[in-house]
PDB file of N, CA and C in Angstrom:
ATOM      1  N   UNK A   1     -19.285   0.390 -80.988  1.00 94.00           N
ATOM      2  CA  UNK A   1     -19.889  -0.667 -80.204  1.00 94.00           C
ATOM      3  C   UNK A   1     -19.540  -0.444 -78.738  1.00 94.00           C
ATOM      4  N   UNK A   2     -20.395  -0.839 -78.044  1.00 96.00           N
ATOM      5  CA  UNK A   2     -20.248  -0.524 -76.179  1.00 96.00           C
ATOM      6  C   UNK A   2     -20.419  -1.917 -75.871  1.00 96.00           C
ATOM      7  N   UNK A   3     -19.914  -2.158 -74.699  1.00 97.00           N
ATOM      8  CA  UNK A   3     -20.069  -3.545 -73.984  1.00 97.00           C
ATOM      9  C   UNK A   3     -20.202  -2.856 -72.486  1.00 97.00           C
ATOM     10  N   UNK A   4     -20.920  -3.800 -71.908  1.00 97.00           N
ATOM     11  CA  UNK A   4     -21.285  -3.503 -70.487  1.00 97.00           C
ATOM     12  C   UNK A   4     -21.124  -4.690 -69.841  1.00 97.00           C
ATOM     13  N   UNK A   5     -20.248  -4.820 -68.570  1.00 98.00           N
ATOM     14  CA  UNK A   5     -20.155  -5.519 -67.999  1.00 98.00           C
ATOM     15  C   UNK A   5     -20.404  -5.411 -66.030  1.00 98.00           C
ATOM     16  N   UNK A   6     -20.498  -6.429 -65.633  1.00 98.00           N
ATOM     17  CA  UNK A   6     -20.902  -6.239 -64.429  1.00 98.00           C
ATOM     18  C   UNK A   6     -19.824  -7.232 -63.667  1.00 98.00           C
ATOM     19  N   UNK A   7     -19.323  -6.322 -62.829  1.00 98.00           N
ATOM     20  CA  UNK A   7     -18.457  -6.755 -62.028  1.00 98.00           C
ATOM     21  C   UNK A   7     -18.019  -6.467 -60.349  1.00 98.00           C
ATOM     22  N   UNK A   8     -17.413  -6.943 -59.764  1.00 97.00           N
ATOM     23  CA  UNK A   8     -16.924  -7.361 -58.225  1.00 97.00           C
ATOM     24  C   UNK A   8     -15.956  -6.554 -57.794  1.00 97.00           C
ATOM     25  N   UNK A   9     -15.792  -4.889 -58.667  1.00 97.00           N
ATOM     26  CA  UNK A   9     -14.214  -4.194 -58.480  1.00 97.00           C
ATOM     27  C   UNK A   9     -15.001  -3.120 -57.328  1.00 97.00           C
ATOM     28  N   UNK A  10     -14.225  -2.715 -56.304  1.00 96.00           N
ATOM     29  CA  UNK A  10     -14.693  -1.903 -55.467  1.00 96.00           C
ATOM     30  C   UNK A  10     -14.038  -0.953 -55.404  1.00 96.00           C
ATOM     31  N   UNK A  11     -12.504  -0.620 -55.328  1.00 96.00           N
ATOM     32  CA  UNK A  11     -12.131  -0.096 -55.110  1.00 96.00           C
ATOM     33  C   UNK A  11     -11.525   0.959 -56.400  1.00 96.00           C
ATOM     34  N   UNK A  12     -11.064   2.367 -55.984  1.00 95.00           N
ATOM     35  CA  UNK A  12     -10.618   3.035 -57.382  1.00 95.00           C
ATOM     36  C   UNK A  12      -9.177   2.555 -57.743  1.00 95.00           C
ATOM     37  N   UNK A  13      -8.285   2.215 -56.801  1.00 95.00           N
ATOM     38  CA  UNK A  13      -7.160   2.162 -57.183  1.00 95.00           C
ATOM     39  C   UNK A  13      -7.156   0.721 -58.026  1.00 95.00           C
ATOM     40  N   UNK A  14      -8.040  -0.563 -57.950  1.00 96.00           N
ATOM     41  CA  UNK A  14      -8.184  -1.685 -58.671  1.00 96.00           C
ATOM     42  C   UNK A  14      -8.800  -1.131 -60.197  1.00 96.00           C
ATOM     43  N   UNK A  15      -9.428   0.140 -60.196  1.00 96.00           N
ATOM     44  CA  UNK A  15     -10.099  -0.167 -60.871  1.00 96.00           C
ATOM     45  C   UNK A  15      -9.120   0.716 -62.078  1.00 96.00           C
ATOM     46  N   UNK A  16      -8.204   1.235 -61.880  1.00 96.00           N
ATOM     47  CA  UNK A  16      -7.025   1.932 -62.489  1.00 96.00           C
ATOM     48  C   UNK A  16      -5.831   0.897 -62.849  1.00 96.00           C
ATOM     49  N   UNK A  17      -5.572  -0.128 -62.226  1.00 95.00           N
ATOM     50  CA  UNK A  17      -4.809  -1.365 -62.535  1.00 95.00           C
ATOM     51  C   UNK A  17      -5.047  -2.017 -63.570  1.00 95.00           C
ATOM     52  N   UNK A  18      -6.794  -2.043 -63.529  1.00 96.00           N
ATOM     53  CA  UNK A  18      -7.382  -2.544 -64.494  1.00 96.00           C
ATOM     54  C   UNK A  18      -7.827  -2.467 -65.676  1.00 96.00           C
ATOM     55  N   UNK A  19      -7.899  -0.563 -65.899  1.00 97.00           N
ATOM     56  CA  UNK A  19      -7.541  -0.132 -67.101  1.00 97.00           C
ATOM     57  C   UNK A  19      -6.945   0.133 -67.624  1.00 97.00           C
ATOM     58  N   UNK A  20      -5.257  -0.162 -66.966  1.00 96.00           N
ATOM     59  CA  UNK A  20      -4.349  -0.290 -67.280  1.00 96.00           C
ATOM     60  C   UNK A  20      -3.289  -1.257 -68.014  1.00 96.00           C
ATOM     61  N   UNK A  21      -4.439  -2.438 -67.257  1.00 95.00           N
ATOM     62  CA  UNK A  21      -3.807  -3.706 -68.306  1.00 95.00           C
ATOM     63  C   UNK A  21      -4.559  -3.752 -69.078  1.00 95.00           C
ATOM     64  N   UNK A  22      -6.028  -3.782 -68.900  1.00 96.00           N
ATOM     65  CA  UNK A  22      -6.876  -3.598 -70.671  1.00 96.00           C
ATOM     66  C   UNK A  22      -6.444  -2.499 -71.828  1.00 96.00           C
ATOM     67  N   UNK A  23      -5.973  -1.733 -71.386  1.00 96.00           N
ATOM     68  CA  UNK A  23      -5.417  -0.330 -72.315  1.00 96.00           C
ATOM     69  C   UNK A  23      -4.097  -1.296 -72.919  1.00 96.00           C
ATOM     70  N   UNK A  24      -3.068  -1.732 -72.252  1.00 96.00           N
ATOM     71  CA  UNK A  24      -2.526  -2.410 -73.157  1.00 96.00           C
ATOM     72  C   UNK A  24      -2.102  -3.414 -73.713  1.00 96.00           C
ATOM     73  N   UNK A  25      -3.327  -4.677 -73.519  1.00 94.00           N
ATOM     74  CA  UNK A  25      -3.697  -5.699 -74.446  1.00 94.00           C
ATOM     75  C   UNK A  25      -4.691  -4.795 -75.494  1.00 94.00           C
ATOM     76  N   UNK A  26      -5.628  -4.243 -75.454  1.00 96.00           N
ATOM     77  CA  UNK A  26      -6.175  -3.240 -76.209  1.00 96.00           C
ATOM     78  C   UNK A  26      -5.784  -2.045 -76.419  1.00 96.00           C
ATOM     79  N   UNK A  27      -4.988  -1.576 -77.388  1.00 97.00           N
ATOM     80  CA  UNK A  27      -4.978   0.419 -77.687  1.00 97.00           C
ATOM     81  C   UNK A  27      -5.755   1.051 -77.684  1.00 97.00           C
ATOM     82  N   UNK A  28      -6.962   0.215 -78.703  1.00 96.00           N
ATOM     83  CA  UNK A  28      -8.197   1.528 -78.736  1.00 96.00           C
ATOM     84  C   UNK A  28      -9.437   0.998 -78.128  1.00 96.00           C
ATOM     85  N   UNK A  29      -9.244   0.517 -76.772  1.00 97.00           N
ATOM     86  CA  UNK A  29     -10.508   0.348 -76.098  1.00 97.00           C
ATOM     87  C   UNK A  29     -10.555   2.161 -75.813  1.00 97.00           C
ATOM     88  N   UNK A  30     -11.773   2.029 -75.145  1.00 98.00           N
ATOM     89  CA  UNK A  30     -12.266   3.167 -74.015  1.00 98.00           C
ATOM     90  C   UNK A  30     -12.751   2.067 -73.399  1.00 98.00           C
ATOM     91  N   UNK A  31     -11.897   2.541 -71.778  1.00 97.00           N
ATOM     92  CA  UNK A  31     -12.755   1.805 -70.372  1.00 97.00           C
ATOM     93  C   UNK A  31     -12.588   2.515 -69.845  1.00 97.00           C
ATOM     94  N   UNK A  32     -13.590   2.543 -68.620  1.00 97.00           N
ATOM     95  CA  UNK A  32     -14.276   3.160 -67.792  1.00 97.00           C
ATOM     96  C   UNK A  32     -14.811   2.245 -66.810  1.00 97.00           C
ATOM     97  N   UNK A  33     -14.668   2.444 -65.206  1.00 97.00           N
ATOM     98  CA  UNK A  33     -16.093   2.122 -64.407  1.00 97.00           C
ATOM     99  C   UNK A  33     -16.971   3.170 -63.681  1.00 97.00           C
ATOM    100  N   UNK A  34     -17.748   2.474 -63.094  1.00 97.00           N
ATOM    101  CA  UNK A  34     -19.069   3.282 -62.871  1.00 97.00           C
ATOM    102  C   UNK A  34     -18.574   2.637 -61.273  1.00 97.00           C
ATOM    103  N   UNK A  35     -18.023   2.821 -60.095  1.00 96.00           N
ATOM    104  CA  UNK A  35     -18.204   2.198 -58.895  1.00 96.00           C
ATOM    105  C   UNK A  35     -19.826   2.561 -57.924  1.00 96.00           C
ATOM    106  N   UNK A  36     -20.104   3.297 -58.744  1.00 96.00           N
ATOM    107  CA  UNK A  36     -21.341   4.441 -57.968  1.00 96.00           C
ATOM    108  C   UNK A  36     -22.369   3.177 -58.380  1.00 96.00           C
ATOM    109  N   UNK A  37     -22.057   2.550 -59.609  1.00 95.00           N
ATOM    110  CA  UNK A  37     -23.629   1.530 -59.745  1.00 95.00           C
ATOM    111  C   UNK A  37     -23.490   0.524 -58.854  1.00 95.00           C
ATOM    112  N   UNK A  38     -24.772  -0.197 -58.794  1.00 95.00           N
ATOM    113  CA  UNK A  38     -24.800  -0.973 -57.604  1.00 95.00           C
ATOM    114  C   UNK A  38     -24.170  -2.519 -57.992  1.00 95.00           C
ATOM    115  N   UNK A  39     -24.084  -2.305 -59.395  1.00 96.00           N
ATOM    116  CA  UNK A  39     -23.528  -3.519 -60.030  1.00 96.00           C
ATOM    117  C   UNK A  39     -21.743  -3.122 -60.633  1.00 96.00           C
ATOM    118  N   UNK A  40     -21.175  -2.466 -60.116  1.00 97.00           N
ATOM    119  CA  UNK A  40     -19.909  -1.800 -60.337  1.00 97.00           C
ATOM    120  C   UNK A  40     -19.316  -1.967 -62.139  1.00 97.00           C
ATOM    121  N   UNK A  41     -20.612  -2.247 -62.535  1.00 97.00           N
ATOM    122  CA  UNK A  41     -20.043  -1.290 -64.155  1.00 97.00           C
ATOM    123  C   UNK A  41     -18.965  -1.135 -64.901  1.00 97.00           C
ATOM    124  N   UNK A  42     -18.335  -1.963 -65.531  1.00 98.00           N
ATOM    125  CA  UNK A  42     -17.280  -1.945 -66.542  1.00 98.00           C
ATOM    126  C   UNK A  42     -17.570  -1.654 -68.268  1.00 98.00           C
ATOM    127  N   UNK A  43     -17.180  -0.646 -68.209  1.00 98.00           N
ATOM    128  CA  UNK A  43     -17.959  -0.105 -69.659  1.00 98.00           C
ATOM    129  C   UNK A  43     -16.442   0.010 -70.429  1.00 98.00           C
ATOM    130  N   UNK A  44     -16.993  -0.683 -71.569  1.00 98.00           N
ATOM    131  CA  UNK A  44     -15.846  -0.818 -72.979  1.00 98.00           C
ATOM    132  C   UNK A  44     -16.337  -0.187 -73.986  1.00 98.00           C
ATOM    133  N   UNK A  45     -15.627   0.392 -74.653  1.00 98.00           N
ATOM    134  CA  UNK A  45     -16.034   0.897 -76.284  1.00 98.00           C
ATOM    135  C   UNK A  45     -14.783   0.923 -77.352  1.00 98.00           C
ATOM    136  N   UNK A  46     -15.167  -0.069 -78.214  1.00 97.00           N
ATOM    137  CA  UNK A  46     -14.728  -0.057 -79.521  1.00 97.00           C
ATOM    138  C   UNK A  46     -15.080  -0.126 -80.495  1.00 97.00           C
ATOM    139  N   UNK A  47     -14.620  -0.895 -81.776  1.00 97.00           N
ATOM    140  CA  UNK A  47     -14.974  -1.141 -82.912  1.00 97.00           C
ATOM    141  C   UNK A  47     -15.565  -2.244 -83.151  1.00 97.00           C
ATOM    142  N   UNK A  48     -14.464  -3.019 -81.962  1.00 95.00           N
ATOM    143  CA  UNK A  48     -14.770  -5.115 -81.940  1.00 95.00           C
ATOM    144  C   UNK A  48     -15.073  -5.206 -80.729  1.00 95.00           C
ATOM    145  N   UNK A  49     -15.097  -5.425 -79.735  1.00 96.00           N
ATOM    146  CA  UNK A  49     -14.926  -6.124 -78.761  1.00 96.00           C
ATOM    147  C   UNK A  49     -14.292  -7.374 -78.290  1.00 96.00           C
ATOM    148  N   UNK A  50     -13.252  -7.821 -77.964  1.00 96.00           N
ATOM    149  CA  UNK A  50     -13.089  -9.179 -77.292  1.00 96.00           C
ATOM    150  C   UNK A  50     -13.682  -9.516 -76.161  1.00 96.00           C
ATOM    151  N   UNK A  51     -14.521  -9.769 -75.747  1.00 96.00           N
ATOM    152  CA  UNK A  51     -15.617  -9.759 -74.716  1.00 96.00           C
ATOM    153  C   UNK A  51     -15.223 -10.894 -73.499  1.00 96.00           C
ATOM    154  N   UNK A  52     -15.042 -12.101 -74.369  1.00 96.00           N
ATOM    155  CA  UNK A  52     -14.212 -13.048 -73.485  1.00 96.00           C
ATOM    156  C   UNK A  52     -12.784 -12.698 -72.801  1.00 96.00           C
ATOM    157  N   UNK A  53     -11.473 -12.707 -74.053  1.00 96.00           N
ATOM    158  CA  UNK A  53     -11.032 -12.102 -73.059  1.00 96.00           C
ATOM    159  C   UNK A  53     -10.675 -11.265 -71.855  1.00 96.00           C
ATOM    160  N   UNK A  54     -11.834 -10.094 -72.181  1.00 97.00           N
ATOM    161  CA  UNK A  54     -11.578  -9.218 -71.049  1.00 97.00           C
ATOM    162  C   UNK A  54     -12.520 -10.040 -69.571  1.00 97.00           C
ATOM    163  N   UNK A  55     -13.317 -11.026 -69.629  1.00 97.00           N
ATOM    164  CA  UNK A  55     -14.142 -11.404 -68.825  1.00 97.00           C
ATOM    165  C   UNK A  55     -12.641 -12.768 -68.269  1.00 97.00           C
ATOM    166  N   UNK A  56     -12.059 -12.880 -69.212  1.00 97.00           N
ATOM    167  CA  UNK A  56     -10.898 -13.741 -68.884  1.00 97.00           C
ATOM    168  C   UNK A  56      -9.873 -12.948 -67.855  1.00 97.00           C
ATOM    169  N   UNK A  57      -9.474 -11.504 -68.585  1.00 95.00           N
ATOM    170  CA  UNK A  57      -8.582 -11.014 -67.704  1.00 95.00           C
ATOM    171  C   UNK A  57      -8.628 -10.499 -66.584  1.00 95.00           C
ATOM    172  N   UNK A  58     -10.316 -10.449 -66.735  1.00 97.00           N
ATOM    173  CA  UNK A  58     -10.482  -9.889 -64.828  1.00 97.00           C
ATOM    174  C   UNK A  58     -10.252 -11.048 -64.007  1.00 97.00           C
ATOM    175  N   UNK A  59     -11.072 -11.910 -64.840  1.00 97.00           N
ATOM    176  CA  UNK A  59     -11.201 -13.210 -63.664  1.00 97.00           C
ATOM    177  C   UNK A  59      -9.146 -13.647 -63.185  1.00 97.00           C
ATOM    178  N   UNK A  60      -8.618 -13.578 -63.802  1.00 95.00           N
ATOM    179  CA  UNK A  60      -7.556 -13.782 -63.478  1.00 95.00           C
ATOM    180  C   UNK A  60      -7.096 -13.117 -62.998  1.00 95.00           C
ATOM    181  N   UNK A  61      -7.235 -11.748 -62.697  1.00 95.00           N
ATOM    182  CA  UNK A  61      -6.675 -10.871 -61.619  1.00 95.00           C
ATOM    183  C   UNK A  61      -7.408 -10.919 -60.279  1.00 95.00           C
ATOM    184  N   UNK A  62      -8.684 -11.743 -60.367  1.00 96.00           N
ATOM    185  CA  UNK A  62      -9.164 -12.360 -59.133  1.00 96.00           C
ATOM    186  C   UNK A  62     -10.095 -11.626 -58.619  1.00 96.00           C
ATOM    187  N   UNK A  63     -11.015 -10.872 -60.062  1.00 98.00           N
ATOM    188  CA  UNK A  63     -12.272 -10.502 -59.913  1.00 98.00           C
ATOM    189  C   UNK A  63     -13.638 -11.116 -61.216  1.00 98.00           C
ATOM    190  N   UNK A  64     -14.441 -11.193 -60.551  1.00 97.00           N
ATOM    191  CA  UNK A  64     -15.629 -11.442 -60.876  1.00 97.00           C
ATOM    192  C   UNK A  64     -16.358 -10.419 -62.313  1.00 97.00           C
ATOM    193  N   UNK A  65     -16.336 -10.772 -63.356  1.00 97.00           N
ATOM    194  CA  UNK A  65     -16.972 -10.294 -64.509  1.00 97.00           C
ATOM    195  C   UNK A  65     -17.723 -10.560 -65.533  1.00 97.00           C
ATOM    196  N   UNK A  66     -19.032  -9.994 -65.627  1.00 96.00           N
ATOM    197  CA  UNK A  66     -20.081 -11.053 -66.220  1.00 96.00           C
ATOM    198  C   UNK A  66     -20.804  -9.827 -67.628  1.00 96.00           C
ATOM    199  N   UNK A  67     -20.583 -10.761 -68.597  1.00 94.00           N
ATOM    200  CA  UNK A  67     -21.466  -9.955 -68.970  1.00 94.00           C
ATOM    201  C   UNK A  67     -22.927  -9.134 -69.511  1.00 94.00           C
ATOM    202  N   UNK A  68     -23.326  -8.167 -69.254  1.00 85.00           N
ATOM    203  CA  UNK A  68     -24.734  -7.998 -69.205  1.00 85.00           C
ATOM    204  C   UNK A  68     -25.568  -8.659 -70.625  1.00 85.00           C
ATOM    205  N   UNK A  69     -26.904  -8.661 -70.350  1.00 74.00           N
ATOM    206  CA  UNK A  69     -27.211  -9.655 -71.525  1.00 74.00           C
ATOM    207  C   UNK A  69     -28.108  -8.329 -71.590  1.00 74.00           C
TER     208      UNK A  69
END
C-alpha cells in the first residue's frame, strides 16, 4: 500500500528529521519526499498505513500535511 501526502516541508534537512521520527514510530514504513513537486510530496509505503497519525505527527512538528484524495 502507498499513501501520498501533500505537505509544507521545504527544506532537506526537515525533511530527514522527519523521516527520522516516522522511521521510528514506524519500522517498516518506506518514506520518502519529493521537494522537486510543487506540492512537496510525502510518500509512505507499507502494509497498513496509520495515515492520521502521521498527518498528526507532522502537524506537531509544525508542518502542514494533508492527505491526497
Amino acid at each position: 500500500m502507498v499513501e501520498i501526502f501533500k505537505t509544507n516541508v521545504r527544506r532537506k534537512a526537515d525533511t530527514n528529521y522527519i523521516i527520522t521520527f516516522l522511521k521510528s514510530l514506524f519500522p517498516d514504513y518506506k518514506v520518502n519526499f519529493d521537494l522537486e513537486d510543487c506540492d512537496k510530496i510525502l510518500r509512505v509505503e507499507a502494509d497498513k498505513i496509520d495515515c492520521i497519525n502521521i498527518i498528526e505527527s507532522l502537524n506537531y512538528m509544525g508542518f502542514l500535511c494533508f492527505e491526497f484524495e
